């Protein structure tokens, strides 16, 4: 029997595009999935839109919370997930029809996380596409959590929370960092922390995610140096705390 996969979408002011994202998810070739959409205190009618989506499909759950940020919304979705595995999708991106099937086939004993890669497309304000490529992970196959964390930090493994399957039991015990001061690249911090918390990761270069970058999206701007330092300081504390708890250092 197929293991259940929970798909989590954090949604903030996503009313204009969330239905498109959900329709693509509903075409998954992998049958045993649920979708949890978390309305993160949106100021538009995202809440109403996702309630209507959920009412029309028993596989979909709408959740609502006060605005807490993207990581907080992901955490809320993961807490309520009932699947053995959890994957994250941003509200304005696309999940290819074979995405879950392409990742879950690498599941084997001892694997805590399965990492795919993504098709990246970057658009100008005019709508013209100026970047179009498939990101290549530089390490593939089975690696340990430390190798994964280092790969994320050095950009040798894609840092996004998307395009991955996380074992639900890992997310249940993981001490999420909800620091709202880290407004850019919180996925990097999350994955470095998780890398310090897990044993084995399977990495593949199969493209399992459509990453669409538009003007105004979190990835479209240049991250100030002070924000990078704040992020790396948090990552350093994260790793030391987790490794100390495991008595590795």
mmCIF file of C-alpha atoms in Angstrom:
data_model
loop_
_atom_site.group_PDB
_atom_site.id
_atom_site.type_symbol
_atom_site.label_atom_id
_atom_site.label_comp_id
_atom_site.label_asym_id
_atom_site.label_seq_id
_atom_site.Cartn_x
_atom_site.Cartn_y
_atom_site.Cartn_z
ATOM 1 C CA UNK A 1 0.000 0.000 0.000
ATOM 2 C CA UNK A 2 1.260 3.480 -0.860
ATOM 3 C CA UNK A 3 2.450 5.508 2.130
ATOM 4 C CA UNK A 4 0.428 8.683 2.624
ATOM 5 C CA UNK A 5 2.078 11.981 1.690
ATOM 6 C CA UNK A 6 0.894 15.275 3.192
ATOM 7 C CA UNK A 7 1.343 18.348 0.991
ATOM 8 C CA UNK A 8 1.515 21.648 2.877
ATOM 9 C CA UNK A 9 0.994 25.068 1.281
ATOM 10 C CA UNK A 10 1.590 28.226 3.346
ATOM 11 C CA UNK A 11 -0.677 30.887 1.821
ATOM 12 C CA UNK A 12 -0.462 34.632 2.430
ATOM 13 C CA UNK A 13 -2.511 36.933 0.154
ATOM 14 C CA UNK A 14 -2.610 34.105 -2.379
ATOM 15 C CA UNK A 15 -6.210 34.406 -3.564
ATOM 16 C CA UNK A 16 -5.311 35.218 -7.174
ATOM 17 C CA UNK A 17 -3.167 32.143 -7.829
ATOM 18 C CA UNK A 18 -3.817 29.462 -5.167
ATOM 19 C CA UNK A 19 -6.503 27.711 -7.231
ATOM 20 C CA UNK A 20 -4.076 27.220 -10.120
ATOM 21 C CA UNK A 21 -1.503 25.680 -7.767
ATOM 22 C CA UNK A 22 -4.094 23.352 -6.208
ATOM 23 C CA UNK A 23 -5.439 22.188 -9.578
ATOM 24 C CA UNK A 24 -1.943 21.076 -10.575
ATOM 25 C CA UNK A 25 -1.514 19.199 -7.289
ATOM 26 C CA UNK A 26 -4.809 17.369 -7.826
ATOM 27 C CA UNK A 27 -3.326 15.807 -10.983
ATOM 28 C CA UNK A 28 -0.631 13.907 -9.072
ATOM 29 C CA UNK A 29 0.008 10.429 -10.448
ATOM 30 C CA UNK A 30 0.630 9.278 -6.858
ATOM 31 C CA UNK A 31 -2.787 8.578 -5.368
ATOM 32 C CA UNK A 32 -2.346 8.569 -1.584
ATOM 33 C CA UNK A 33 -1.995 12.246 -0.679
ATOM 34 C CA UNK A 34 -3.688 14.960 1.339
ATOM 35 C CA UNK A 35 -3.327 18.709 0.968
ATOM 36 C CA UNK A 36 -3.237 21.163 3.867
ATOM 37 C CA UNK A 37 -3.455 24.863 2.951
ATOM 38 C CA UNK A 38 -2.543 27.242 5.775
ATOM 39 C CA UNK A 39 -3.953 30.754 5.533
ATOM 40 C CA UNK A 40 -1.285 32.805 7.304
ATOM 41 C CA UNK A 41 -3.395 35.792 8.337
ATOM 42 C CA UNK A 42 -4.007 36.970 4.782
ATOM 43 C CA UNK A 43 -5.454 40.435 4.204
ATOM 44 C CA UNK A 44 -7.222 39.444 0.986
ATOM 45 C CA UNK A 45 -9.875 36.719 0.585
ATOM 46 C CA UNK A 46 -7.428 33.796 0.643
ATOM 47 C CA UNK A 47 -9.294 32.319 3.609
ATOM 48 C CA UNK A 48 -12.585 32.177 1.749
ATOM 49 C CA UNK A 49 -10.956 30.793 -1.402
ATOM 50 C CA UNK A 50 -9.238 27.927 0.404
ATOM 51 C CA UNK A 51 -12.364 27.141 2.423
ATOM 52 C CA UNK A 52 -14.240 26.722 -0.875
ATOM 53 C CA UNK A 53 -11.440 24.556 -2.270
ATOM 54 C CA UNK A 54 -11.476 22.327 0.829
ATOM 55 C CA UNK A 55 -15.272 22.014 0.854
ATOM 56 C CA UNK A 56 -15.153 20.666 -2.693
ATOM 57 C CA UNK A 57 -12.528 17.953 -2.081
ATOM 58 C CA UNK A 58 -12.279 15.707 0.988
ATOM 59 C CA UNK A 59 -8.521 15.302 0.447
ATOM 60 C CA UNK A 60 -7.979 19.009 1.116
ATOM 61 C CA UNK A 61 -7.946 20.744 4.511
ATOM 62 C CA UNK A 62 -8.051 24.523 5.054
ATOM 63 C CA UNK A 63 -6.302 25.842 8.158
ATOM 64 C CA UNK A 64 -6.253 29.413 9.440
ATOM 65 C CA UNK A 65 -3.831 31.196 11.758
ATOM 66 C CA UNK A 66 -2.765 34.720 12.675
ATOM 67 C CA UNK A 67 0.125 35.959 10.558
ATOM 68 C CA UNK A 68 3.271 34.223 11.754
ATOM 69 C CA UNK A 69 5.374 33.969 8.620
ATOM 70 C CA UNK A 70 6.080 31.242 6.106
ATOM 71 C CA UNK A 71 7.948 28.897 8.443
ATOM 72 C CA UNK A 72 5.248 29.202 11.086
ATOM 73 C CA UNK A 73 2.611 28.295 8.491
ATOM 74 C CA UNK A 74 4.631 25.291 7.351
ATOM 75 C CA UNK A 75 4.958 24.167 10.947
ATOM 76 C CA UNK A 76 1.188 24.461 11.442
ATOM 77 C CA UNK A 77 0.578 22.344 8.353
ATOM 78 C CA UNK A 78 3.127 19.741 9.436
ATOM 79 C CA UNK A 79 1.562 19.488 12.903
ATOM 80 C CA UNK A 80 -1.852 18.746 11.394
ATOM 81 C CA UNK A 81 -0.532 16.404 8.697
ATOM 82 C CA UNK A 82 -1.593 12.759 8.865
ATOM 83 C CA UNK A 83 0.823 11.370 6.278
ATOM 84 C CA UNK A 84 4.049 9.487 6.913
ATOM 85 C CA UNK A 85 5.826 12.000 4.678
ATOM 86 C CA UNK A 86 5.434 15.773 4.306
ATOM 87 C CA UNK A 87 6.298 17.951 1.316
ATOM 88 C CA UNK A 88 5.981 21.719 0.993
ATOM 89 C CA UNK A 89 4.724 23.768 -1.944
ATOM 90 C CA UNK A 90 4.707 27.564 -2.190
ATOM 91 C CA UNK A 91 1.343 29.060 -3.098
ATOM 92 C CA UNK A 92 2.542 30.532 -6.406
ATOM 93 C CA UNK A 93 4.625 27.578 -7.653
ATOM 94 C CA UNK A 94 3.707 24.340 -9.430
ATOM 95 C CA UNK A 95 4.077 20.672 -8.519
ATOM 96 C CA UNK A 96 4.632 18.451 -11.596
ATOM 97 C CA UNK A 97 2.182 15.560 -11.947
ATOM 98 C CA UNK A 98 4.872 12.941 -11.228
ATOM 99 C CA UNK A 99 6.574 14.858 -8.400
ATOM 100 C CA UNK A 100 5.563 12.724 -5.418
ATOM 101 C CA UNK A 101 5.959 9.449 -7.322
ATOM 102 C CA UNK A 102 9.441 10.512 -8.459
ATOM 103 C CA UNK A 103 10.564 11.128 -4.862
ATOM 104 C CA UNK A 104 8.823 8.347 -2.944
ATOM 105 C CA UNK A 105 10.404 5.647 -5.101
ATOM 106 C CA UNK A 106 13.714 6.363 -3.342
ATOM 107 C CA UNK A 107 12.262 5.523 0.061
ATOM 108 C CA UNK A 108 14.160 2.781 1.832
ATOM 109 C CA UNK A 109 14.992 1.723 5.367
ATOM 110 C CA UNK A 110 16.808 4.404 7.345
ATOM 111 C CA UNK A 111 16.021 7.325 5.023
ATOM 112 C CA UNK A 112 14.643 10.368 6.873
ATOM 113 C CA UNK A 113 14.421 12.724 3.914
ATOM 114 C CA UNK A 114 14.314 12.546 0.120
ATOM 115 C CA UNK A 115 15.629 15.498 -1.881
ATOM 116 C CA UNK A 116 14.858 16.249 -5.516
ATOM 117 C CA UNK A 117 15.752 19.226 -7.646
ATOM 118 C CA UNK A 118 13.765 22.010 -9.261
ATOM 119 C CA UNK A 119 13.064 23.656 -12.583
ATOM 120 C CA UNK A 120 13.743 27.363 -11.970
ATOM 121 C CA UNK A 121 12.090 30.070 -14.049
ATOM 122 C CA UNK A 122 12.684 33.772 -13.410
ATOM 123 C CA UNK A 123 10.429 36.461 -14.869
ATOM 124 C CA UNK A 124 10.825 40.208 -15.442
ATOM 125 C CA UNK A 125 8.025 42.562 -14.334
ATOM 126 C CA UNK A 126 6.861 42.535 -17.978
ATOM 127 C CA UNK A 127 6.315 38.773 -17.769
ATOM 128 C CA UNK A 128 9.319 37.996 -19.983
ATOM 129 C CA UNK A 129 11.288 34.958 -18.839
ATOM 130 C CA UNK A 130 15.029 35.640 -18.489
ATOM 131 C CA UNK A 131 16.175 32.523 -16.638
ATOM 132 C CA UNK A 132 15.181 28.913 -17.262
ATOM 133 C CA UNK A 133 17.266 26.056 -15.891
ATOM 134 C CA UNK A 134 17.196 22.864 -13.815
ATOM 135 C CA UNK A 135 19.225 23.193 -10.625
ATOM 136 C CA UNK A 136 21.831 20.433 -10.239
ATOM 137 C CA UNK A 137 22.584 18.972 -6.811
ATOM 138 C CA UNK A 138 26.313 18.299 -6.636
ATOM 139 C CA UNK A 139 25.905 15.370 -4.267
ATOM 140 C CA UNK A 140 23.511 12.540 -5.062
ATOM 141 C CA UNK A 141 22.621 9.175 -3.591
ATOM 142 C CA UNK A 142 22.630 8.462 0.140
ATOM 143 C CA UNK A 143 24.389 11.015 2.333
ATOM 144 C CA UNK A 144 24.251 11.723 6.064
ATOM 145 C CA UNK A 145 22.568 14.684 7.723
ATOM 146 C CA UNK A 146 25.815 16.592 8.231
ATOM 147 C CA UNK A 147 26.701 16.272 4.531
ATOM 148 C CA UNK A 148 23.227 17.522 3.666
ATOM 149 C CA UNK A 149 23.522 20.553 5.992
ATOM 150 C CA UNK A 150 26.949 21.419 4.568
ATOM 151 C CA UNK A 151 25.648 20.966 1.020
ATOM 152 C CA UNK A 152 22.802 23.390 1.709
ATOM 153 C CA UNK A 153 25.166 25.964 3.262
ATOM 154 C CA UNK A 154 27.549 25.789 0.286
ATOM 155 C CA UNK A 155 24.740 25.755 -2.312
ATOM 156 C CA UNK A 156 25.791 22.296 -3.498
ATOM 157 C CA UNK A 157 22.309 21.014 -2.614
ATOM 158 C CA UNK A 158 19.198 23.077 -3.278
ATOM 159 C CA UNK A 159 18.245 24.874 -0.068
ATOM 160 C CA UNK A 160 14.477 25.268 -0.545
ATOM 161 C CA UNK A 161 11.975 23.525 1.712
ATOM 162 C CA UNK A 162 10.202 22.561 -1.522
ATOM 163 C CA UNK A 163 11.055 19.652 -3.792
ATOM 164 C CA UNK A 164 11.679 17.377 -0.807
ATOM 165 C CA UNK A 165 9.951 14.702 1.256
ATOM 166 C CA UNK A 166 10.447 15.019 5.015
ATOM 167 C CA UNK A 167 9.563 12.157 7.314
ATOM 168 C CA UNK A 168 6.651 13.354 9.440
ATOM 169 C CA UNK A 169 8.167 11.927 12.640
ATOM 170 C CA UNK A 170 11.241 14.131 12.135
ATOM 171 C CA UNK A 171 9.170 17.294 11.753
ATOM 172 C CA UNK A 172 7.131 16.382 14.854
ATOM 173 C CA UNK A 173 10.221 16.468 17.073
ATOM 174 C CA UNK A 174 12.146 19.183 15.217
ATOM 175 C CA UNK A 175 12.586 22.503 17.132
ATOM 176 C CA UNK A 176 11.424 24.917 14.438
ATOM 177 C CA UNK A 177 13.045 28.359 14.396
ATOM 178 C CA UNK A 178 10.281 30.976 14.131
ATOM 179 C CA UNK A 179 12.497 34.094 14.299
ATOM 180 C CA UNK A 180 10.617 36.740 12.282
ATOM 181 C CA UNK A 181 13.842 38.745 11.880
ATOM 182 C CA UNK A 182 14.992 36.159 9.342
ATOM 183 C CA UNK A 183 12.792 37.267 6.465
ATOM 184 C CA UNK A 184 14.838 35.966 3.528
ATOM 185 C CA UNK A 185 16.136 32.428 3.015
ATOM 186 C CA UNK A 186 14.475 30.936 6.121
ATOM 187 C CA UNK A 187 14.435 27.655 4.177
ATOM 188 C CA UNK A 188 18.230 27.529 4.340
ATOM 189 C CA UNK A 189 18.131 27.832 8.123
ATOM 190 C CA UNK A 190 15.368 25.242 8.402
ATOM 191 C CA UNK A 191 17.260 22.686 6.297
ATOM 192 C CA UNK A 192 20.583 23.248 8.041
ATOM 193 C CA UNK A 193 18.814 22.586 11.332
ATOM 194 C CA UNK A 194 17.072 19.491 9.997
ATOM 195 C CA UNK A 195 20.367 18.250 8.560
ATOM 196 C CA UNK A 196 21.790 18.345 12.065
ATOM 197 C CA UNK A 197 18.801 16.363 13.292
ATOM 198 C CA UNK A 198 18.565 13.442 10.864
ATOM 199 C CA UNK A 199 20.659 10.444 9.894
ATOM 200 C CA UNK A 200 20.310 9.636 6.201
ATOM 201 C CA UNK A 201 19.148 11.629 3.178
ATOM 202 C CA UNK A 202 18.603 10.428 -0.376
ATOM 203 C CA UNK A 203 19.450 13.076 -2.988
ATOM 204 C CA UNK A 204 18.461 12.872 -6.647
ATOM 205 C CA UNK A 205 18.611 15.248 -9.601
ATOM 206 C CA UNK A 206 15.141 14.419 -10.812
ATOM 207 C CA UNK A 207 13.252 17.731 -11.285
ATOM 208 C CA UNK A 208 10.198 17.503 -9.028
ATOM 209 C CA UNK A 209 9.266 21.152 -8.568
ATOM 210 C CA UNK A 210 8.453 24.186 -10.732
ATOM 211 C CA UNK A 211 9.985 27.208 -8.987
ATOM 212 C CA UNK A 212 8.538 30.412 -10.465
ATOM 213 C CA UNK A 213 10.249 33.669 -9.469
ATOM 214 C CA UNK A 214 8.352 36.909 -10.086
ATOM 215 C CA UNK A 215 8.927 40.497 -9.029
ATOM 216 C CA UNK A 216 8.023 40.797 -5.357
ATOM 217 C CA UNK A 217 8.588 37.141 -4.489
ATOM 218 C CA UNK A 218 10.929 36.370 -1.596
ATOM 219 C CA UNK A 219 13.679 35.203 -3.965
ATOM 220 C CA UNK A 220 13.539 38.176 -6.321
ATOM 221 C CA UNK A 221 15.446 40.734 -4.223
ATOM 222 C CA UNK A 222 19.059 41.019 -3.099
ATOM 223 C CA UNK A 223 19.512 39.956 0.514
ATOM 224 C CA UNK A 224 21.382 42.603 2.560
ATOM 225 C CA UNK A 225 24.670 41.515 4.111
ATOM 226 C CA UNK A 226 23.397 42.120 7.658
ATOM 227 C CA UNK A 227 20.549 39.677 7.007
ATOM 228 C CA UNK A 228 22.994 37.025 5.792
ATOM 229 C CA UNK A 229 25.002 37.460 9.002
ATOM 230 C CA UNK A 230 21.837 37.144 11.104
ATOM 231 C CA UNK A 231 20.920 33.970 9.246
ATOM 232 C CA UNK A 232 24.368 32.387 9.584
ATOM 233 C CA UNK A 233 24.553 33.300 13.264
ATOM 234 C CA UNK A 234 21.203 31.578 13.788
ATOM 235 C CA UNK A 235 22.383 28.545 11.803
ATOM 236 C CA UNK A 236 25.534 28.330 13.923
ATOM 237 C CA UNK A 237 23.499 28.369 17.146
ATOM 238 C CA UNK A 238 21.037 25.881 15.679
ATOM 239 C CA UNK A 239 23.711 23.349 14.798
ATOM 240 C CA UNK A 240 25.589 23.694 18.080
ATOM 241 C CA UNK A 241 22.419 23.279 20.100
ATOM 242 C CA UNK A 242 21.241 20.228 18.187
ATOM 243 C CA UNK A 243 24.622 18.544 18.001
ATOM 244 C CA UNK A 244 25.214 19.194 21.683
ATOM 245 C CA UNK A 245 21.875 17.522 22.475
ATOM 246 C CA UNK A 246 23.061 14.504 20.508
ATOM 247 C CA UNK A 247 26.457 14.690 22.323
ATOM 248 C CA UNK A 248 28.340 14.848 19.031
ATOM 249 C CA UNK A 249 30.301 17.969 19.979
#
